[in-house]
PDB file of C-alpha atoms in Angstrom:
ATOM      1  CA  MET A 930     114.781 124.570  44.356  1.00 46.00           C
ATOM      2  CA  THR A 931     117.012 125.199  47.334  1.00 50.00           C
ATOM      3  CA  SER A 932     116.296 128.295  49.394  1.00 49.00           C
ATOM      4  CA  ARG A 933     118.942 130.893  49.628  1.00 55.00           C
ATOM      5  CA  HIS A 934     117.572 132.019  52.964  1.00 47.00           C
ATOM      6  CA  PRO A 935     117.405 128.930  55.223  1.00 51.00           C
ATOM      7  CA  GLU A 936     115.565 129.393  58.452  1.00 48.00           C
ATOM      8  CA  ARG A 937     115.941 127.357  61.568  1.00 51.00           C
ATOM      9  CA  HIS A 938     112.741 126.946  63.550  1.00 46.00           C
ATOM     10  CA  ARG A 939     112.406 125.105  66.843  1.00 46.00           C
ATOM     11  CA  SER A 940     108.714 124.652  67.330  1.00 47.00           C
ATOM     12  CA  HIS A 941     108.871 121.079  66.042  1.00 46.00           C
ATOM     13  CA  ARG A 942     110.985 120.243  69.076  1.00 49.00           C
ATOM     14  CA  ALA A 943     108.344 121.392  71.572  1.00 53.00           C
ATOM     15  CA  GLY A 944     106.796 117.996  72.346  1.00 52.00           C
ATOM     16  CA  TRP A 945     109.872 115.896  73.037  1.00 57.00           C
ATOM     17  CA  LEU A 946     111.925 118.794  74.337  1.00 63.00           C
ATOM     18  CA  ARG A 947     109.358 119.635  76.999  1.00 63.00           C
ATOM     19  CA  ALA A 948     109.188 116.020  78.118  1.00 65.00           C
ATOM     20  CA  ALA A 949     112.957 115.514  78.077  1.00 70.00           C
ATOM     21  CA  VAL A 950     113.705 118.720  80.000  1.00 71.00           C
ATOM     22  CA  LEU A 951     111.071 117.958  82.563  1.00 73.00           C
ATOM     23  CA  GLY A 952     112.242 114.375  82.986  1.00 79.00           C
ATOM     24  CA  ALA A 953     115.866 115.266  83.263  1.00 82.00           C
ATOM     25  CA  ASN A 954     115.350 118.078  85.754  1.00 83.00           C
ATOM     26  CA  ASP A 955     112.924 116.011  87.832  1.00 86.00           C
ATOM     27  CA  GLY A 956     115.412 113.126  87.851  1.00 90.00           C
ATOM     28  CA  ILE A 957     118.244 115.314  89.044  1.00 91.00           C
ATOM     29  CA  VAL A 958     116.316 117.265  91.643  1.00 90.00           C
ATOM     30  CA  SER A 959     114.039 114.633  93.075  1.00 90.00           C
ATOM     31  CA  VAL A 960     116.601 111.880  93.382  1.00 93.00           C
ATOM     32  CA  ALA A 961     119.294 114.324  94.662  1.00 92.00           C
ATOM     33  CA  GLY A 962     116.736 115.573  97.186  1.00 91.00           C
ATOM     34  CA  VAL A 963     116.112 111.997  98.379  1.00 92.00           C
ATOM     35  CA  VAL A 964     119.844 111.156  98.537  1.00 92.00           C
ATOM     36  CA  VAL A 965     120.710 114.378 100.416  1.00 91.00           C
ATOM     37  CA  ALA A 966     117.828 113.923 102.848  1.00 91.00           C
ATOM     38  CA  VAL A 967     118.751 110.345 103.667  1.00 91.00           C
ATOM     39  CA  ALA A 968     122.409 111.176 103.986  1.00 89.00           C
ATOM     40  CA  ALA A 969     121.534 114.165 106.245  1.00 88.00           C
ATOM     41  CA  ALA A 970     119.621 111.804 108.511  1.00 88.00           C
ATOM     42  CA  GLY A 971     122.816 109.838 109.074  1.00 86.00           C
ATOM     43  CA  ALA A 972     121.902 106.714 107.155  1.00 87.00           C
ATOM     44  CA  LEU A 973     124.600 104.254 106.096  1.00 89.00           C
ATOM     45  CA  HIS A 974     126.287 104.761 102.735  1.00 89.00           C
ATOM     46  CA  GLU A 975     124.713 101.562 101.380  1.00 90.00           C
ATOM     47  CA  THR A 976     121.282 102.773 102.478  1.00 91.00           C
ATOM     48  CA  VAL A 977     121.771 106.037 100.693  1.00 91.00           C
ATOM     49  CA  LEU A 978     122.728 104.259  97.417  1.00 92.00           C
ATOM     50  CA  VAL A 979     119.823 101.779  97.593  1.00 94.00           C
ATOM     51  CA  THR A 980     117.429 104.689  98.266  1.00 93.00           C
ATOM     52  CA  GLY A 981     118.818 106.559  95.236  1.00 93.00           C
ATOM     53  CA  VAL A 982     118.380 103.608  92.905  1.00 94.00           C
ATOM     54  CA  ALA A 983     114.869 102.913  94.156  1.00 95.00           C
ATOM     55  CA  ALA A 984     113.893 106.577  93.682  1.00 94.00           C
ATOM     56  CA  THR A 985     115.310 106.464  90.119  1.00 95.00           C
ATOM     57  CA  VAL A 986     113.244 103.344  89.138  1.00 95.00           C
ATOM     58  CA  ALA A 987     110.044 104.562  90.759  1.00 94.00           C
ATOM     59  CA  GLY A 988     110.488 108.094  89.464  1.00 92.00           C
ATOM     60  CA  ALA A 989     111.096 107.021  85.868  1.00 92.00           C
ATOM     61  CA  ILE A 990     108.026 104.819  85.805  1.00 93.00           C
ATOM     62  CA  SER A 991     105.958 107.559  87.372  1.00 92.00           C
ATOM     63  CA  MET A 992     107.175 110.179  84.894  1.00 87.00           C
ATOM     64  CA  ALA A 993     106.455 107.852  81.966  1.00 90.00           C
ATOM     65  CA  ALA A 994     102.920 107.068  83.222  1.00 92.00           C
ATOM     66  CA  GLY A 995     102.147 110.691  84.007  1.00 89.00           C
ATOM     67  CA  GLU A 996     103.399 111.936  80.620  1.00 86.00           C
ATOM     68  CA  TYR A 997     101.532 109.196  78.726  1.00 90.00           C
ATOM     69  CA  VAL A 998      98.238 109.835  80.487  1.00 92.00           C
ATOM     70  CA  SER A 999      98.528 113.559  80.117  1.00 88.00           C
ATOM     71  CA  VAL A1000      99.483 113.648  76.482  1.00 86.00           C
ATOM     72  CA  GLN A1001      97.030 110.846  75.640  1.00 90.00           C
ATOM     73  CA  SER A1002      94.281 113.046  76.935  1.00 90.00           C
ATOM     74  CA  GLN A1003      95.418 115.754  74.571  1.00 86.00           C
ATOM     75  CA  ALA A1004      95.552 113.249  71.740  1.00 87.00           C
ATOM     76  CA  ASP A1005      92.037 112.078  72.527  1.00 90.00           C
ATOM     77  CA  THR A1006      90.796 115.675  72.463  1.00 90.00           C
ATOM     78  CA  GLU A1007      92.461 116.223  69.078  1.00 87.00           C
ATOM     79  CA  ALA A1008      90.983 113.036  67.705  1.00 89.00           C
ATOM     80  CA  ALA A1009      87.482 113.986  68.907  1.00 91.00           C
ATOM     81  CA  ASP A1010      87.822 117.450  67.272  1.00 89.00           C
ATOM     82  CA  LEU A1011      88.955 115.902  63.997  1.00 90.00           C
ATOM     83  CA  ALA A1012      86.028 113.482  64.058  1.00 93.00           C
ATOM     84  CA  VAL A1013      83.639 116.419  64.406  1.00 90.00           C
ATOM     85  CA  GLU A1014      85.325 118.138  61.461  1.00 90.00           C
ATOM     86  CA  ARG A1015      85.057 114.964  59.339  1.00 92.00           C
ATOM     87  CA  ARG A1016      81.350 114.723  60.000  1.00 93.00           C
ATOM     88  CA  GLU A1017      80.754 118.407  59.308  1.00 91.00           C
ATOM     89  CA  LEU A1018      82.716 118.299  56.063  1.00 91.00           C
ATOM     90  CA  ARG A1019      80.598 115.296  54.961  1.00 91.00           C
ATOM     91  CA  GLU A1020      77.263 116.739  56.074  1.00 92.00           C
ATOM     92  CA  GLN A1021      77.786 120.545  55.548  1.00 92.00           C
ATOM     93  CA  PRO A1022      80.535 121.067  53.003  1.00 90.00           C
ATOM     94  CA  VAL A1023      79.294 124.502  51.918  1.00 92.00           C
ATOM     95  CA  ALA A1024      79.135 125.796  55.443  1.00 92.00           C
ATOM     96  CA  GLU A1025      82.587 124.483  56.139  1.00 91.00           C
ATOM     97  CA  LEU A1026      83.980 126.117  53.034  1.00 91.00           C
ATOM     98  CA  GLU A1027      82.494 129.463  54.127  1.00 91.00           C
ATOM     99  CA  GLU A1028      83.918 128.955  57.597  1.00 90.00           C
ATOM    100  CA  LEU A1029      87.390 128.416  56.157  1.00 90.00           C
ATOM    101  CA  ALA A1030      87.051 131.495  53.932  1.00 92.00           C
ATOM    102  CA  ALA A1031      85.912 133.625  56.960  1.00 93.00           C
ATOM    103  CA  ILE A1032      89.105 132.535  58.803  1.00 92.00           C
ATOM    104  CA  TYR A1033      91.238 133.800  56.001  1.00 93.00           C
ATOM    105  CA  ARG A1034      89.331 137.042  55.720  1.00 93.00           C
ATOM    106  CA  LEU A1035      89.941 137.622  59.420  1.00 90.00           C
ATOM    107  CA  ARG A1036      93.630 137.091  58.766  1.00 90.00           C
ATOM    108  CA  GLY A1037      93.734 139.847  56.279  1.00 89.00           C
ATOM    109  CA  LEU A1038      92.885 138.364  52.866  1.00 91.00           C
ATOM    110  CA  GLU A1039      90.447 140.104  50.580  1.00 92.00           C
ATOM    111  CA  PRO A1040      87.079 138.246  50.400  1.00 90.00           C
ATOM    112  CA  ALA A1041      87.581 137.026  46.799  1.00 93.00           C
ATOM    113  CA  LEU A1042      91.041 135.829  47.496  1.00 93.00           C
ATOM    114  CA  ALA A1043      90.031 134.231  50.825  1.00 91.00           C
ATOM    115  CA  ARG A1044      87.311 132.279  49.021  1.00 92.00           C
ATOM    116  CA  THR A1045      89.737 131.154  46.326  1.00 93.00           C
ATOM    117  CA  VAL A1046      92.264 129.989  48.855  1.00 91.00           C
ATOM    118  CA  ALA A1047      89.598 128.172  50.879  1.00 92.00           C
ATOM    119  CA  GLU A1048      88.350 126.392  47.743  1.00 92.00           C
ATOM    120  CA  GLN A1049      91.816 125.306  46.643  1.00 93.00           C
ATOM    121  CA  LEU A1050      92.805 124.070  50.040  1.00 90.00           C
ATOM    122  CA  THR A1051      89.508 122.209  50.409  1.00 91.00           C
ATOM    123  CA  ARG A1052      90.136 120.427  47.123  1.00 91.00           C
ATOM    124  CA  HIS A1053      93.666 119.559  48.179  1.00 92.00           C
ATOM    125  CA  ASP A1054      93.039 118.460  51.765  1.00 90.00           C
ATOM    126  CA  ALA A1055      89.869 119.716  53.417  1.00 90.00           C
ATOM    127  CA  LEU A1056      90.458 118.105  56.781  1.00 90.00           C
ATOM    128  CA  GLY A1057      94.050 119.177  56.957  1.00 88.00           C
ATOM    129  CA  ALA A1058      93.097 122.776  56.221  1.00 89.00           C
ATOM    130  CA  HIS A1059      90.433 122.821  58.909  1.00 89.00           C
ATOM    131  CA  ALA A1060      92.732 121.030  61.422  1.00 88.00           C
ATOM    132  CA  ARG A1061      95.516 123.547  60.903  1.00 88.00           C
ATOM    133  CA  ASP A1062      93.573 126.839  60.474  1.00 87.00           C
ATOM    134  CA  GLU A1063      90.466 126.247  62.547  1.00 85.00           C
ATOM    135  CA  LEU A1064      91.640 123.882  65.277  1.00 85.00           C
ATOM    136  CA  GLY A1065      95.330 124.756  65.450  1.00 83.00           C
ATOM    137  CA  ILE A1066      96.407 121.114  65.030  1.00 81.00           C
ATOM    138  CA  THR A1067      99.595 120.718  63.059  1.00 77.00           C
ATOM    139  CA  GLU A1068     101.725 117.658  62.393  1.00 72.00           C
ATOM    140  CA  ALA A1069     104.762 119.172  64.130  1.00 65.00           C
ATOM    141  CA  LEU A1070     102.827 119.904  67.298  1.00 68.00           C
ATOM    142  CA  ARG A1071     100.438 116.994  67.492  1.00 74.00           C
ATOM    143  CA  ALA A1072     100.269 115.044  70.730  1.00 75.00           C
ATOM    144  CA  ARG A1073     102.440 111.951  70.748  1.00 82.00           C
ATOM    145  CA  PRO A1074     101.856 110.046  74.048  1.00 87.00           C
ATOM    146  CA  LEU A1075     104.340 107.251  73.541  1.00 87.00           C
ATOM    147  CA  GLN A1076     107.140 109.552  72.444  1.00 83.00           C
ATOM    148  CA  ALA A1077     106.518 111.840  75.424  1.00 82.00           C
ATOM    149  CA  ALA A1078     106.467 108.959  77.849  1.00 86.00           C
ATOM    150  CA  LEU A1079     109.697 107.348  76.607  1.00 87.00           C
ATOM    151  CA  SER A1080     111.464 110.680  76.358  1.00 84.00           C
ATOM    152  CA  SER A1081     110.455 111.619  79.867  1.00 85.00           C
ATOM    153  CA  ALA A1082     111.416 108.268  81.401  1.00 89.00           C
ATOM    154  CA  ALA A1083     114.765 108.101  79.631  1.00 90.00           C
ATOM    155  CA  ALA A1084     115.568 111.732  80.572  1.00 88.00           C
ATOM    156  CA  PHE A1085     114.635 111.035  84.172  1.00 91.00           C
ATOM    157  CA  CYS A1086     117.083 108.113  84.355  1.00 93.00           C
ATOM    158  CA  VAL A1087     119.844 110.179  82.736  1.00 90.00           C
ATOM    159  CA  GLY A1088     119.234 113.044  85.235  1.00 90.00           C
ATOM    160  CA  ALA A1089     118.969 110.708  88.253  1.00 93.00           C
ATOM    161  CA  ALA A1090     122.222 108.975  87.365  1.00 93.00           C
ATOM    162  CA  LEU A1091     124.098 112.203  88.340  1.00 92.00           C
ATOM    163  CA  PRO A1092     123.197 112.182  92.043  1.00 92.00           C
ATOM    164  CA  VAL A1093     123.319 108.343  92.333  1.00 94.00           C
ATOM    165  CA  LEU A1094     126.810 108.162  90.834  1.00 93.00           C
ATOM    166  CA  SER A1095     127.949 111.082  92.907  1.00 92.00           C
ATOM    167  CA  ALA A1096     126.847 109.329  96.039  1.00 92.00           C
ATOM    168  CA  LEU A1097     128.473 106.112  94.900  1.00 91.00           C
ATOM    169  CA  LEU A1098     131.842 107.743  94.233  1.00 90.00           C
ATOM    170  CA  SER A1099     131.901 110.140  97.147  1.00 89.00           C
ATOM    171  CA  PRO A1100     133.387 109.384 100.555  1.00 89.00           C
ATOM    172  CA  PRO A1101     130.603 108.450 103.012  1.00 85.00           C
ATOM    173  CA  SER A1102     131.278 111.478 105.098  1.00 84.00           C
ATOM    174  CA  ARG A1103     130.997 113.853 102.163  1.00 89.00           C
ATOM    175  CA  VAL A1104     127.906 112.513 100.417  1.00 89.00           C
ATOM    176  CA  GLN A1105     125.758 115.578 101.012  1.00 88.00           C
ATOM    177  CA  LEU A1106     128.394 118.028  99.826  1.00 89.00           C
ATOM    178  CA  VAL A1107     129.440 116.047  96.734  1.00 92.00           C
ATOM    179  CA  VAL A1108     125.857 115.264  95.646  1.00 92.00           C
ATOM    180  CA  ALA A1109     124.790 118.866  96.173  1.00 89.00           C
ATOM    181  CA  ALA A1110     127.646 120.235  94.171  1.00 91.00           C
ATOM    182  CA  ALA A1111     127.323 117.774  91.329  1.00 91.00           C
ATOM    183  CA  THR A1112     123.548 118.311  91.212  1.00 90.00           C
ATOM    184  CA  LEU A1113     123.865 122.033  91.089  1.00 90.00           C
ATOM    185  CA  ALA A1114     126.436 121.829  88.300  1.00 90.00           C
ATOM    186  CA  GLY A1115     124.234 119.355  86.362  1.00 88.00           C
ATOM    187  CA  LEU A1116     121.213 121.564  86.743  1.00 87.00           C
ATOM    188  CA  LEU A1117     123.069 124.616  85.481  1.00 89.00           C
ATOM    189  CA  LEU A1118     124.181 122.628  82.452  1.00 86.00           C
ATOM    190  CA  SER A1119     120.803 121.138  81.768  1.00 80.00           C
ATOM    191  CA  GLY A1120     119.070 124.540  82.082  1.00 82.00           C
ATOM    192  CA  ALA A1121     121.565 126.083  79.694  1.00 85.00           C
ATOM    193  CA  ALA A1122     121.284 123.224  77.197  1.00 78.00           C
ATOM    194  CA  ALA A1123     117.439 123.369  77.267  1.00 74.00           C
ATOM    195  CA  ALA A1124     117.542 127.106  76.708  1.00 79.00           C
ATOM    196  CA  ARG A1125     119.978 126.690  73.839  1.00 79.00           C
ATOM    197  CA  LEU A1126     117.763 124.048  72.153  1.00 71.00           C
ATOM    198  CA  GLY A1127     114.714 126.205  72.661  1.00 69.00           C
ATOM    199  CA  GLY A1128     116.337 129.376  71.422  1.00 75.00           C
ATOM    200  CA  ALA A1129     116.198 131.169  74.814  1.00 79.00           C
ATOM    201  CA  PRO A1130     119.034 132.983  76.726  1.00 86.00           C
ATOM    202  CA  MET A1131     121.307 130.241  78.178  1.00 87.00           C
ATOM    203  CA  VAL A1132     122.300 132.133  81.365  1.00 89.00           C
ATOM    204  CA  ARG A1133     118.736 132.833  82.303  1.00 87.00           C
ATOM    205  CA  GLY A1134     117.741 129.248  81.677  1.00 83.00           C
ATOM    206  CA  ALA A1135     120.640 127.949  83.728  1.00 86.00           C
ATOM    207  CA  LEU A1136     120.015 130.205  86.697  1.00 89.00           C
ATOM    208  CA  ARG A1137     116.303 129.512  86.664  1.00 86.00           C
ATOM    209  CA  VAL A1138     116.793 125.752  86.924  1.00 85.00           C
ATOM    210  CA  GLY A1139     119.725 126.035  89.334  1.00 87.00           C
ATOM    211  CA  PHE A1140     117.779 128.253  91.767  1.00 90.00           C
ATOM    212  CA  TRP A1141     114.884 125.814  92.200  1.00 87.00           C
ATOM    213  CA  GLY A1142     117.224 122.844  92.388  1.00 86.00           C
ATOM    214  CA  ALA A1143     119.288 124.449  95.147  1.00 88.00           C
ATOM    215  CA  LEU A1144     116.112 125.346  97.041  1.00 89.00           C
ATOM    216  CA  ALA A1145     114.864 121.728  96.812  1.00 87.00           C
ATOM    217  CA  MET A1146     118.172 120.352  98.181  1.00 86.00           C
ATOM    218  CA  VAL A1147     118.239 122.746 101.091  1.00 88.00           C
ATOM    219  CA  ALA A1148     114.721 121.838 101.970  1.00 90.00           C
ATOM    220  CA  ALA A1149     115.504 118.116 101.661  1.00 88.00           C
ATOM    221  CA  ALA A1150     118.593 118.445 103.890  1.00 86.00           C
ATOM    222  CA  LEU A1151     116.638 120.173 106.597  1.00 89.00           C
ATOM    223  CA  ILE A1152     113.976 117.495 106.544  1.00 88.00           C
ATOM    224  CA  GLY A1153     116.625 114.774 106.754  1.00 85.00           C
ATOM    225  CA  GLN A1154     118.249 116.360 109.789  1.00 83.00           C
ATOM    226  CA  LEU A1155     114.884 116.173 111.598  1.00 83.00           C
ATOM    227  CA  PHE A1156     115.106 112.358 111.524  1.00 81.00           C
ATOM    228  CA  ASP A1157     118.595 111.569 112.814  1.00 71.00           C
ATOM    229  CA  VAL A1158     119.031 107.777 112.498  1.00 69.00           C
ATOM    230  CA  ARG A1159     122.645 107.603 113.656  1.00 63.00           C
ATOM    231  CA  ALA A1160     123.227 104.810 116.083  1.00 49.00           C
TER     232      ALA A1160
END
């Protein structure tokens, strides 16, 4: 039966959205910072481009590895907790049933109803009920290491393409200005898009990301000027 009141929830996007937003923003900011710093130091245009590409490759691999290790640790913790629940359900089914009923009582159900709900959910899927209501592990929010790693690496490459292409297409004497302007515009757009997907105010999301990106580029440019490599 089709619901007449459809609801749009966004929590199922949390895993890949976090990794994608983090990867894209890191790709834009970190590679733009490297490009701006090297250009500010007076390096040749070819050197700036090679540096940007190298930073993209290394950064994407680093992001993928970091996301995989981090999320895999979460997945390992979830698996360990589920193993404990399986053992307890096998060895102490009565105690586990009472534990589940107590959870529902604390959430506002009357004792008799809480017991009935616990019994029915236990018959249907005991481990699933304990995973969801005792451990807070749901299918939508479970740790997915490979998905997080691939999303992060791909998003990093997409984000990094902006400063690299900007440097490629800009006149050698205007690399800093063009990359900084393109990067700031990209960060504002990515911040607004991420906020839109997550259901947050778009302007606030755009300004938040843009501020930190601008700060990073200013710092990178200042560092680059300390190491003037002009012949």
